[in-house]
Coordinates of C-alpha atoms and ligand atoms in Angstrom, one line a residue:
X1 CA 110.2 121.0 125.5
X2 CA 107.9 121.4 122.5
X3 CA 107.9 117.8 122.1
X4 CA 107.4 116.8 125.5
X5 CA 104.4 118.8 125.7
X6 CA 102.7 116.9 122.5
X7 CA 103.7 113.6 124.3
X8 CA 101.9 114.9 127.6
X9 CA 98.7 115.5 125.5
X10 CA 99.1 112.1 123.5
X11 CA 99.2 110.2 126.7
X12 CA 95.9 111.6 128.2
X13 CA 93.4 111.7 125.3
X14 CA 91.9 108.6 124.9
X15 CA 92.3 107.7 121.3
X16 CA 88.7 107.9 119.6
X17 CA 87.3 104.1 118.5
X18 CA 86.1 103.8 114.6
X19 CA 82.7 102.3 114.0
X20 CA 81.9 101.0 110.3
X21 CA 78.3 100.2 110.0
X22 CA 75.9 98.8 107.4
X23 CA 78.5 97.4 105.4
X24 CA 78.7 94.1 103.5
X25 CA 81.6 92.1 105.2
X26 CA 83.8 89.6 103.5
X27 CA 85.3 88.5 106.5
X28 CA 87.7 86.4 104.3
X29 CA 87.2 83.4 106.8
X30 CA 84.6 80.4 106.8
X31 CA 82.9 82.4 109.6
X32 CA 80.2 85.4 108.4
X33 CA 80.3 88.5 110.1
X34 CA 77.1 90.4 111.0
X35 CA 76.8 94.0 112.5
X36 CA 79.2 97.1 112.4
X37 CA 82.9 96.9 112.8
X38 CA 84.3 98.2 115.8
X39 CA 88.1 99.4 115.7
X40 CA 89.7 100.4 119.3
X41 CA 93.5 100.8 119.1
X42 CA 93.6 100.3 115.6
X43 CA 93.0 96.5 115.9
X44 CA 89.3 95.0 115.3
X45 CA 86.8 94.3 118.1
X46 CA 84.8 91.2 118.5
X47 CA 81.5 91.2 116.8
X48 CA 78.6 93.4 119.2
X49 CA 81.1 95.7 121.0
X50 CA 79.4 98.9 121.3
X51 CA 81.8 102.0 120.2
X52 CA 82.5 104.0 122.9
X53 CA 81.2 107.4 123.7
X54 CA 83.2 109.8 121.0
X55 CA 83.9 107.4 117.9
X56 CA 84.3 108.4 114.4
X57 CA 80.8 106.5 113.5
X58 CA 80.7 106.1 109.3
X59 CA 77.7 104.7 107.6
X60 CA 78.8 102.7 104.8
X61 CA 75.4 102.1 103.1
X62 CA 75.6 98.6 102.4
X63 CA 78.9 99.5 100.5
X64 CA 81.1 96.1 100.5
X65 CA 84.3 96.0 102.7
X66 CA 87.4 93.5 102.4
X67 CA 90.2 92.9 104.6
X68 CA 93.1 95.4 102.9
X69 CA 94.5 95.0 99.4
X70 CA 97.8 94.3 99.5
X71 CA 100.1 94.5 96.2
X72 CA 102.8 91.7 96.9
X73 CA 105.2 92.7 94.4
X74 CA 105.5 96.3 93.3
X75 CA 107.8 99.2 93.3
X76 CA 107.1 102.4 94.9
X77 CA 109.9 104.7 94.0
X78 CA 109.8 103.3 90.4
X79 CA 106.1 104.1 90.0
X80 CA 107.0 107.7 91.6
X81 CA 109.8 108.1 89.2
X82 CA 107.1 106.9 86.4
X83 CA 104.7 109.3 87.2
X84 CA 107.7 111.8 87.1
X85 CA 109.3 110.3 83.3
X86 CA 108.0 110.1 79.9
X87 CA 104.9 107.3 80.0
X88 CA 105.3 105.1 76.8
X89 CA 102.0 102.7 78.1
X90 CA 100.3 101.8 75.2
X91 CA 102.4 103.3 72.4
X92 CA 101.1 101.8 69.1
X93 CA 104.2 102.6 67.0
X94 CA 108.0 103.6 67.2
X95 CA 106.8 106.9 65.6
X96 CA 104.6 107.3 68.6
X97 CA 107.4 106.7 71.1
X98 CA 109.7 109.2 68.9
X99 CA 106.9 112.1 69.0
X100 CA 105.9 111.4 73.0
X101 CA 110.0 111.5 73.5
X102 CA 110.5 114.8 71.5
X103 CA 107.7 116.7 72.9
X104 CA 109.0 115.9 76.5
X105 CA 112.8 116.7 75.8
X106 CA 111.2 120.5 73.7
X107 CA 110.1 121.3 77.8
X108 CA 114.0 120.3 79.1
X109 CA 117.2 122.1 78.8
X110 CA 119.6 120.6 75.8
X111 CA 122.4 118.2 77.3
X112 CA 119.3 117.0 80.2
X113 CA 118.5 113.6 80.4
X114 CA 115.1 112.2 78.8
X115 CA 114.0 109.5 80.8
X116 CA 111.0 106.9 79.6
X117 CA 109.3 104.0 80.5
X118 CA 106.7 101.4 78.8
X119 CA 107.3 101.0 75.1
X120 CA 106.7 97.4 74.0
X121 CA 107.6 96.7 70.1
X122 CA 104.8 93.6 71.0
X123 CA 102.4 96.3 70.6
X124 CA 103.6 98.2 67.4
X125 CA 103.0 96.7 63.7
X126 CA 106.7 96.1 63.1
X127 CA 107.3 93.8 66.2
X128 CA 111.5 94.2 65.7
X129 CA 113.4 95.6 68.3
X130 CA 113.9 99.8 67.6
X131 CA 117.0 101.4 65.9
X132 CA 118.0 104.6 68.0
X133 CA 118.7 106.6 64.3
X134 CA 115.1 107.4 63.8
X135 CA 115.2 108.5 67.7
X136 CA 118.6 110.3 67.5
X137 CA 117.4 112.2 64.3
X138 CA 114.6 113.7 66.1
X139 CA 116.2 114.1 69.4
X140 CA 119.8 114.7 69.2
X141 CA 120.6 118.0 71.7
X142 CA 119.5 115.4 74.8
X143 CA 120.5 112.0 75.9
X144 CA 117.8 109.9 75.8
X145 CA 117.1 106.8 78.1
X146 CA 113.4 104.3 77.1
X147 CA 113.1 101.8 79.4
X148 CA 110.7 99.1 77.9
X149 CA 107.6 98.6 79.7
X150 CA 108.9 95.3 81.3
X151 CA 112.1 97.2 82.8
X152 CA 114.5 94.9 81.5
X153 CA 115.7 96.1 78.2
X154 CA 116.1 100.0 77.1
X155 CA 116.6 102.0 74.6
X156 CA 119.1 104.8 73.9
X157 CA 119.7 107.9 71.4
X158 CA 123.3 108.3 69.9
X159 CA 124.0 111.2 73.1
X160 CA 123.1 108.5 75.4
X161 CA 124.9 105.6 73.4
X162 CA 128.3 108.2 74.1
X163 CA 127.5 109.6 77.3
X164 CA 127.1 105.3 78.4
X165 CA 130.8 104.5 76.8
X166 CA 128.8 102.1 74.1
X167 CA 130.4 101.7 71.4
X168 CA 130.7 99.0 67.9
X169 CA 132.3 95.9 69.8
X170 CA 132.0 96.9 73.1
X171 CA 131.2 93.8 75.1
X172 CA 128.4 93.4 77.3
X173 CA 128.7 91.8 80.7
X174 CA 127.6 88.5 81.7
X175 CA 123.6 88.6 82.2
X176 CA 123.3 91.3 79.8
X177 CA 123.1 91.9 76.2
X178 CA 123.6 94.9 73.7
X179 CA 121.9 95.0 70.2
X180 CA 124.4 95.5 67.1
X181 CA 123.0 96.2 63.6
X182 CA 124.7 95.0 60.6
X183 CA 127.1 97.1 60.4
X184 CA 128.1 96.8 63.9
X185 CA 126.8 99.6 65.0
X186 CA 124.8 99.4 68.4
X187 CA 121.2 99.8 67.7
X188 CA 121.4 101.6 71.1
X189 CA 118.7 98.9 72.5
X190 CA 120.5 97.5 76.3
X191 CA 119.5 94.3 78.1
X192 CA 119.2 93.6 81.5
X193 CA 122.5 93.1 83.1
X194 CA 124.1 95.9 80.2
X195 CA 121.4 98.7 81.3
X196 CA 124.0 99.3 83.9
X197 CA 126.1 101.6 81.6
X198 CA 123.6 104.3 81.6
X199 CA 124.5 106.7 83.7
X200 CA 121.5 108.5 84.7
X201 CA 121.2 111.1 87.2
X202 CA 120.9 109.6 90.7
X203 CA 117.2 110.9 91.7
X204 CA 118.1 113.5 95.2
X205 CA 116.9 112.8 98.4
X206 CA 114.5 115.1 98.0
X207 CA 113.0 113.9 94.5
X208 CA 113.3 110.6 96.3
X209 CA 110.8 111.7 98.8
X210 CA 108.6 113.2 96.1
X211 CA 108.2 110.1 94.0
X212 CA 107.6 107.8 97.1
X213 CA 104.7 110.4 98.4
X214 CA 103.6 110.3 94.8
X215 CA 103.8 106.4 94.5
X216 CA 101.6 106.4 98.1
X217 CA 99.2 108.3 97.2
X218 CA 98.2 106.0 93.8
X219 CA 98.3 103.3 95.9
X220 CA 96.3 104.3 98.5
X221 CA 93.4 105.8 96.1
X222 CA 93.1 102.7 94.6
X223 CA 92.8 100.8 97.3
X224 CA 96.1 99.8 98.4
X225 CA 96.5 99.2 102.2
X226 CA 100.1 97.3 102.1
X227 CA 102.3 97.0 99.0
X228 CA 105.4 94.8 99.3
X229 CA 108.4 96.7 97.8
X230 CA 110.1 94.3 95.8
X231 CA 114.1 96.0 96.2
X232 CA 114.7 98.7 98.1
X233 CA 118.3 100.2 97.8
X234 CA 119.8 101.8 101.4
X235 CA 119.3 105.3 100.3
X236 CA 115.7 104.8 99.5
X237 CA 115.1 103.4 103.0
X238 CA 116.5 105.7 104.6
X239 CA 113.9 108.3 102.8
X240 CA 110.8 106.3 103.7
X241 CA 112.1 106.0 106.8
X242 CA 112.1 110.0 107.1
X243 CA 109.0 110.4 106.1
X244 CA 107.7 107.7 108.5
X245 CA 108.6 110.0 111.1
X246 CA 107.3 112.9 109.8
X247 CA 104.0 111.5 109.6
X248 CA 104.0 111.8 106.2
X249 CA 104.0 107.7 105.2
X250 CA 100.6 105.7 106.0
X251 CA 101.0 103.0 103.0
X252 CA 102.0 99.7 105.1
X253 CA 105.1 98.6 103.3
X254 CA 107.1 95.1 103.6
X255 CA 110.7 95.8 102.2
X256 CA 112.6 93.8 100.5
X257 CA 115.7 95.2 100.3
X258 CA 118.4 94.9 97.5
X259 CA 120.3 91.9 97.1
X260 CA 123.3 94.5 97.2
X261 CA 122.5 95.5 100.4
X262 CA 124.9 93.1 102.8
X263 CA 125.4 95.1 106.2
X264 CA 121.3 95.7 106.4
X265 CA 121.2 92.3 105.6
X266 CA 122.9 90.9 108.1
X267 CA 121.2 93.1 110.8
X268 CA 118.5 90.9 110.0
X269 CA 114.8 92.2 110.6
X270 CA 113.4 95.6 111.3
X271 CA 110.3 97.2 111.9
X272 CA 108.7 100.4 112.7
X273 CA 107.4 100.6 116.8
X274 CA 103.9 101.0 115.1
X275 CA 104.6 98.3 112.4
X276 CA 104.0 100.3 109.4
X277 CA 107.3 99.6 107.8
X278 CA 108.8 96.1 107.9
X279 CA 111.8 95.1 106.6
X280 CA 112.0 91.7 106.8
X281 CA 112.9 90.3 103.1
X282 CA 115.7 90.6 100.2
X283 CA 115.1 90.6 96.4
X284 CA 117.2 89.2 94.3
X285 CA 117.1 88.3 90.4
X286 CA 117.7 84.8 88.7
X287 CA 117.1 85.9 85.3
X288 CA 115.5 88.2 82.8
X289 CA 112.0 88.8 81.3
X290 CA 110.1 87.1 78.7
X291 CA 109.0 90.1 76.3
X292 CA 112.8 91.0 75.9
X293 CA 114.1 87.3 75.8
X294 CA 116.4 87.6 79.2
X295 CA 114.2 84.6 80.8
X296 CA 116.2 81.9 81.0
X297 CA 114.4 78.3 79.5
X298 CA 115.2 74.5 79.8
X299 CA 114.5 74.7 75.9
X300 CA 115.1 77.9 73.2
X301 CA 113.0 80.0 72.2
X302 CA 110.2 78.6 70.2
X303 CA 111.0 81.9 68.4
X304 CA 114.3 82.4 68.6
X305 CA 116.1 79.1 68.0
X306 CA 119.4 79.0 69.7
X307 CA 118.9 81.3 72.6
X308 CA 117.9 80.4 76.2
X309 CA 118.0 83.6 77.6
X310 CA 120.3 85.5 80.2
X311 CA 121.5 84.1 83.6
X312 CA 121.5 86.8 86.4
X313 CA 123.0 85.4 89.5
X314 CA 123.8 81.5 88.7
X315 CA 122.5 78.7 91.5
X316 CA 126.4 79.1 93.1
X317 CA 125.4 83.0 93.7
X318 CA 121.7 82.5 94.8
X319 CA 122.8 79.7 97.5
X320 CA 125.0 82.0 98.7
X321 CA 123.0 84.7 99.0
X322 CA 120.0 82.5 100.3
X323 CA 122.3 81.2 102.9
X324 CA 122.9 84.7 104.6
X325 CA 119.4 85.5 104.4
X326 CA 118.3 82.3 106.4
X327 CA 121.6 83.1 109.0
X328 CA 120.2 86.2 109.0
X329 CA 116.4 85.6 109.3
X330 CA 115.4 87.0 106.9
X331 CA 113.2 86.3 103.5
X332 CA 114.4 85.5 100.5
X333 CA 112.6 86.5 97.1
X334 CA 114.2 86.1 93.9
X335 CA 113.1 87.2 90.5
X336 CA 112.4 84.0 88.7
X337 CA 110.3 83.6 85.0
X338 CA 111.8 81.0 82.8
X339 CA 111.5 77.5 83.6
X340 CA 115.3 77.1 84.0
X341 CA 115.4 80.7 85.8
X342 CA 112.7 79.0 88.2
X343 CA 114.5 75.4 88.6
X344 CA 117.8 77.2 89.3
X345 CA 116.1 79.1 92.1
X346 CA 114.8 76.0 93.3
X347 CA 117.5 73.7 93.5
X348 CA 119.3 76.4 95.1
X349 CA 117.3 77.3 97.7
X350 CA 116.9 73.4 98.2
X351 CA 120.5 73.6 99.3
X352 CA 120.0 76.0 102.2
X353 CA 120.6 74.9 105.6
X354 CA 117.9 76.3 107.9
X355 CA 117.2 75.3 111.5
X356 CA 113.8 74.3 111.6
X357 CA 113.3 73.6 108.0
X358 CA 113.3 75.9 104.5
X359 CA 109.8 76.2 104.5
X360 CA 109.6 78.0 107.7
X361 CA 111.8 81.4 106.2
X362 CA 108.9 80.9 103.3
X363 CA 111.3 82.1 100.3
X364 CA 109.9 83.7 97.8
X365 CA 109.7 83.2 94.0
X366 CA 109.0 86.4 92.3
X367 CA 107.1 85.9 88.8
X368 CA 107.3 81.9 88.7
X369 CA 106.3 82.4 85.2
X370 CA 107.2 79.4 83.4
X371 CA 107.2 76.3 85.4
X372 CA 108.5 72.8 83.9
X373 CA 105.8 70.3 85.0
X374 CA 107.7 68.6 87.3
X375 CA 108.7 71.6 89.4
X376 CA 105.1 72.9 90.3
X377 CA 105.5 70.5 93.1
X378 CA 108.7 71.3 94.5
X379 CA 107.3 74.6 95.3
X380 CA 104.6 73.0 97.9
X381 CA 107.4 70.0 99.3
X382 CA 109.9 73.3 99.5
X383 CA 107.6 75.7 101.0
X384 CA 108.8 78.2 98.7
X385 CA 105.5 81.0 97.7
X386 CA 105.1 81.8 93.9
X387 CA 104.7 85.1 94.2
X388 CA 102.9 86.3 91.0
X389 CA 100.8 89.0 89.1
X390 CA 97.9 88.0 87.6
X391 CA 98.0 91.4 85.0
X392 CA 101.4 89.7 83.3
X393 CA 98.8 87.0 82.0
X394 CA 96.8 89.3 79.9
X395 CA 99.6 91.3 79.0
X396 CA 102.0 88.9 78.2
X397 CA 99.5 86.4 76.2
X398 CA 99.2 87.8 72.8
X399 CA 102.8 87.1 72.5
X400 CA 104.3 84.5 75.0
X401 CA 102.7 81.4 73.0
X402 CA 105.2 82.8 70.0
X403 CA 108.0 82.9 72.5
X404 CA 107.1 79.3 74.5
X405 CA 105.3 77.7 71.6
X406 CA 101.9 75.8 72.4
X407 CA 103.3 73.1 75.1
X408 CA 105.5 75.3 77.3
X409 CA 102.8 78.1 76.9
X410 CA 100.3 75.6 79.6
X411 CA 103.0 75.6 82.2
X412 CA 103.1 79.6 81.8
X413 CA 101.0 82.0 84.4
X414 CA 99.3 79.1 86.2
X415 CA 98.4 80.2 89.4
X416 CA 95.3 77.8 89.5
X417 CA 97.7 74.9 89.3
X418 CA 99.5 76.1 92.3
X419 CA 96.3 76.5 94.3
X420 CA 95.4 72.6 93.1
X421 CA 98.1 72.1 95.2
X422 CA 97.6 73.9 98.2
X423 CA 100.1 76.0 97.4
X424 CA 100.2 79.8 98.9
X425 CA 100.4 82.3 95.8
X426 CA 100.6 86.1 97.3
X427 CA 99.2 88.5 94.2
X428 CA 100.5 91.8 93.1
X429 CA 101.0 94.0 89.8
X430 CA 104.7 94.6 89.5
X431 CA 103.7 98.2 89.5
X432 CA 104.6 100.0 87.3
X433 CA 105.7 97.6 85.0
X434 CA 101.5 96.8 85.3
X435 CA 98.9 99.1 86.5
X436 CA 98.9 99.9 90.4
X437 CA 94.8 99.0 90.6
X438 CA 94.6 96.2 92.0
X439 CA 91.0 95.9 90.5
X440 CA 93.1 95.1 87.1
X441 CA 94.6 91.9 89.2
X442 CA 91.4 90.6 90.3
X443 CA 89.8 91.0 87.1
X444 CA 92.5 88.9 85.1
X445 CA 92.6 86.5 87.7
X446 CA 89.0 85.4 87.3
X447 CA 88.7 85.7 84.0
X448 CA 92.4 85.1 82.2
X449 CA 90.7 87.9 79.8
X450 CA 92.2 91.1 78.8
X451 CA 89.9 94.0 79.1
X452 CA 89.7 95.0 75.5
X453 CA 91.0 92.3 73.2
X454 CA 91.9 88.8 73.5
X455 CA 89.2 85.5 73.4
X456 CA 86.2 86.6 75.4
X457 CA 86.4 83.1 77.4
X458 CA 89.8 84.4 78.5
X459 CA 93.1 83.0 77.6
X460 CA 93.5 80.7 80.0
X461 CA 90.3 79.5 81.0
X462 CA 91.6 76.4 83.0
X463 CA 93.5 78.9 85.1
X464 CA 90.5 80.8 86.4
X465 CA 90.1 81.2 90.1
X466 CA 86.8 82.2 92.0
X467 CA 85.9 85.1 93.5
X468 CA 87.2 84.5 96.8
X469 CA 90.9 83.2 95.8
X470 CA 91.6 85.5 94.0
X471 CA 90.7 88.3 97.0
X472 CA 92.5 85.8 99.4
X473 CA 96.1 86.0 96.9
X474 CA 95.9 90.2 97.4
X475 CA 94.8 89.8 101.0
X476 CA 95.4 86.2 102.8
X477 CA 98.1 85.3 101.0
X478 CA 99.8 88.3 100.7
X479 CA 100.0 88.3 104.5
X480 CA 101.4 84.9 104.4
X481 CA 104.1 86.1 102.5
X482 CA 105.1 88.9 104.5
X483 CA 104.4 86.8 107.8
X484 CA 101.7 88.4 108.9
X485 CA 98.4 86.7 109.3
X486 CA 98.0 86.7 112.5
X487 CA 97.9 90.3 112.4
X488 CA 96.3 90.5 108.6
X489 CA 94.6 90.0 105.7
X490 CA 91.5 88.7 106.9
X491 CA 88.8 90.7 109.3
X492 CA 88.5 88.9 112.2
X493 CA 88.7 90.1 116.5
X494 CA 92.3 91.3 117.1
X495 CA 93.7 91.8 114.0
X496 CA 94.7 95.1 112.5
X497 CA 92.0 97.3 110.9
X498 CA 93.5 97.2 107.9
X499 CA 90.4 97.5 104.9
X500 CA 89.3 98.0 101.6
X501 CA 85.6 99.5 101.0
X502 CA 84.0 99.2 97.7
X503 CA 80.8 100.7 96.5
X504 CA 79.7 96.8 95.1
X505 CA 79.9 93.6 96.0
X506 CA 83.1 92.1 94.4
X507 CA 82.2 88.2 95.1
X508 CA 78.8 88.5 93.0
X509 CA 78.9 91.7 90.4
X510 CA 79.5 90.5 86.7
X511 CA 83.2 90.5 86.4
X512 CA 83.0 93.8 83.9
X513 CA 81.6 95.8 86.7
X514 CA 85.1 94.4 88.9
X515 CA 86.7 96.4 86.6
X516 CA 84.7 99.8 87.2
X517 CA 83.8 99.6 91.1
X518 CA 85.5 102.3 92.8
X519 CA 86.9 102.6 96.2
X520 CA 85.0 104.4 98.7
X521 CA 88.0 104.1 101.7
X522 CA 91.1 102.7 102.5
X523 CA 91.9 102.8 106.0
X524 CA 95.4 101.5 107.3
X525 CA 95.6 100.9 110.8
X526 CA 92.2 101.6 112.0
X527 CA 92.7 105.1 110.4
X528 CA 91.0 106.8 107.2
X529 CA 93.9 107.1 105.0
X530 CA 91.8 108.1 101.6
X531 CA 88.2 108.8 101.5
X532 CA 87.0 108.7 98.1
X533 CA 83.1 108.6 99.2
X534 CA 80.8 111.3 96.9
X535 CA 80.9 114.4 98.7
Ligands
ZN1 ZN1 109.3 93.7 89.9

């Protein structure tokens, strides 16, 4: 009855049109755009309609609007669950890690899990993998669980070693790795495929709903209009879902879901009546990372002689997999950094039979870190997107030429290579394995520079992009990738009114000040989801 009523009132009120005027428009498109923006419907109006009588009319004061940031690659219940662990950004030492760790289990009942997230021994003076007896000494009532900041290798205290069945000699399954000392002890340190052991609490539904309210609202204060969810279980669905229809969920989100997930797969797509929520895509991983030594190279390590890295799903596993997807119609994107990682992907997807061509189900290559020279092209001849984050570069650099050595290291992170080749290359963060801002992204991928240290002409400077690509990979692109461009990522008539506003121009202020603008609103759908204007 109740319900009814609110229909009958929905269906009579006319809904208001949104008028943004004075603005600086980047269009995105070869065509300027002059005057306000008129939104009716939540899609954009030619150029010179008048708003109708009634419309939310907001003076932007020659602030600087963009068609809406997207993130292509990030994960929204992991940054939730972030914000909700122990953050281990930036540590400079194991100490550091040890004294953030025990002040956060002192607030928690003994025998509770400590869960962390961020360490990178990269960033400490000894550079050597940890030893969980420093850890266990100071910690020993609760188990203790520090994933590294790349998500693919942990760290566990002598309770958690027990609690995860790990003991001297026990064997680690294939794609995974676990750390012995000399004695034969494990050093508690887990990799990729043998993180599985843990067994830490499922997060409730209700903690699930928490962290991805918590993950939204980040993402839409800084800007965020659509993120890409790169592996979405069931469960977690099922909870965005929820709050989808409690009008509680306004962050546009193209799901991938887990590789795992075989009856959703084979439904094929899905979205929302009002489009909000897409499922359309499934991630799945080839390989490891590079900081931890899971990516899988052609040649060893230049500083680890002898090892190649880890092999997630071999090419027999990923053509299987990719198969389904295209049966199915949906998107395959598979977690890809080493050059072999990437080649296997490749060749596999090259073996998929899909009517109309491979290019038109536009797989996905998540990370396409490390490229062999001769594969850069497959990508374009394949139609396959390297979907990449341009925050890796200036994370990963003061380190990856010790891991590639100086050849491989040219092949690394080169976006600007693909673009040479006309090649679509959607941008995100990997959040939270990288800052949510997308201002971070842009930043790196005009200058290759980190934002403190590192060669002030960048570290890459033949990788550079303008201005304008480097928007168009968190915009254009990133619609591309999640098949909508005729809907997004640009502002043109008829599309959604989808945007970012900024208080300065990001094609012409000095690339320091990309790094401080700040976003004045973020409206999804025609509608003011944040407003972070001075009040
Ligand atoms: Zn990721």
């Amino acid at each position: 009855m109740f319900a009814a009523l609110l229909l009958a009132v929905a269906g009579t009120a006319v809904p208001q049109d949104l008028e943004l005027k004075n603005a600086t428009v980047h269009p995105g498109t070869a065509a300027a755009w002059t005057g306000p923006i008129v939104v009716r419907d939540g899609r954009i109006e030619p150029p010179g309609t008048t708003a109708r009588a009634g419309a939310t009319v907001i003076d932007l004061a020659s602030a600087f609007i963009l068609p809406g940031l997207q993130d292509a690659h990030g994960h929204l219940l992991g940054l939730g669950s972030a914000l909700a662990q122990v953050d281990l950004v930036g540590t400079k030492s194991y100490d550091e890690v040890i004294a953030r760790t025990a002040a956060a289990a002192a607030k928690l009942p003994k025998y509770q899990w400590v869960i962390g997230r961020g360490w990178d021994q990269n960033d400490w003076a000894d550079k050597s993998m940890p030893h969980h007896a420093e850890l266990s000494a100071e910690v020993p009532d609760h188990p203790v669980w520090l994933v590294r900041v790349d998500g693919h290798a942990g760290l566990l205290n002598l309770r958690g070693l027990r609690l995860s069945g790990v003991l001297a000699g026990t064997e680690a399954p294939s794609g995974g790795k676990i750390l012995f000392d000399e004695s034969g002890e494990p050093t508690g340190v887990l990799v990729d495929a043998a993180m599985a052991a843990v067994p830490t609490p499922d997060a409730s539904p209700e903690q699930i709903r928490e962290r991805l309210l918590a993950a939204q609202a980040q993402c839409l204060q800084h800007g965020l209009t659509c993120v890409h969810d790169a592996g979405v279980s069931k469960d977690v669905l099922e909870e965005l879902r929820l709050l989808h229809l409690s009008k509680q969920w306004h962050l546009r989100t193209y799901v991938m879901l887990a590789a795992g997930e075989r009856e959703l797969i084979k439904k094929g797509p899905w979205h929302s009546r009002d489009g909000l929520i897409t499922v359309r895509a499934v991630k799945g991983y080839s390989d490891g990372a590079l900081g931890s030594r899971g990516a899988a190279l052609l040649e060893p390590y230049s500083d680890d002689p002898g090892n190649r890295g880890l092999v997630g799903m071999p090419k027999g596993a990923i053509q299987e997999l990719a198969q389904r997807c295209a049966d199915a119609g949906m998107q395959l994107c598979v977690h890809a950094i080493g050059d072999k990682g990437n080649r296997t992907v490749l060749d596999a997807f090259a073996a998929v039979k899909v009517e109309g061509g491979l290019a038109a189900r536009r797989f996905r290559i998540e990370h396409a870190q490390v490229i062999a020279p001769d594969d850069f092209a497959r990508f374009q001849t394949l139609g396959v997107l390297p979907s990449m984050q341009p925050t890796h570069l200036t994370s990963d650099m003061p380190w990856a030429p010790d891991r590639l050595g100086p050849e491989r290291v040219q092949h690394a992170y080169a976006w600007r290579s693909f673009h040479a080749l006309d090649v679509i290359v959607p941008f995100g963060s990997d959040f939270p394995v990288e800052s949510v801002d997308p201002r971070k992204g842009l930043f790196a991928a005009v200058t290759t520079r980190a934002e403190r240290t590192g060669p002030p002409a960048g570290y890459r400077p033949d990788q550079k992009l303008s201005r304008q690509d480097a928007i168009r990979g968190f915009t254009q692109h990133a619609a591309w990738a999640m098949f909508a461009e005729k809907d997004l990522g640009t502002i043109e008539p008829g599309k959604i009114a989808d945007f970012t506003v900024f208080d300065r121009n990001l094609l012409t202020c000095a690339d320091d000040d990309l790094l401080t603008a700040k976003v004045l609103l973020t409206v999804v759908g025609g509608v003011v989801v944040y407003d972070g204007r001075p009040k």
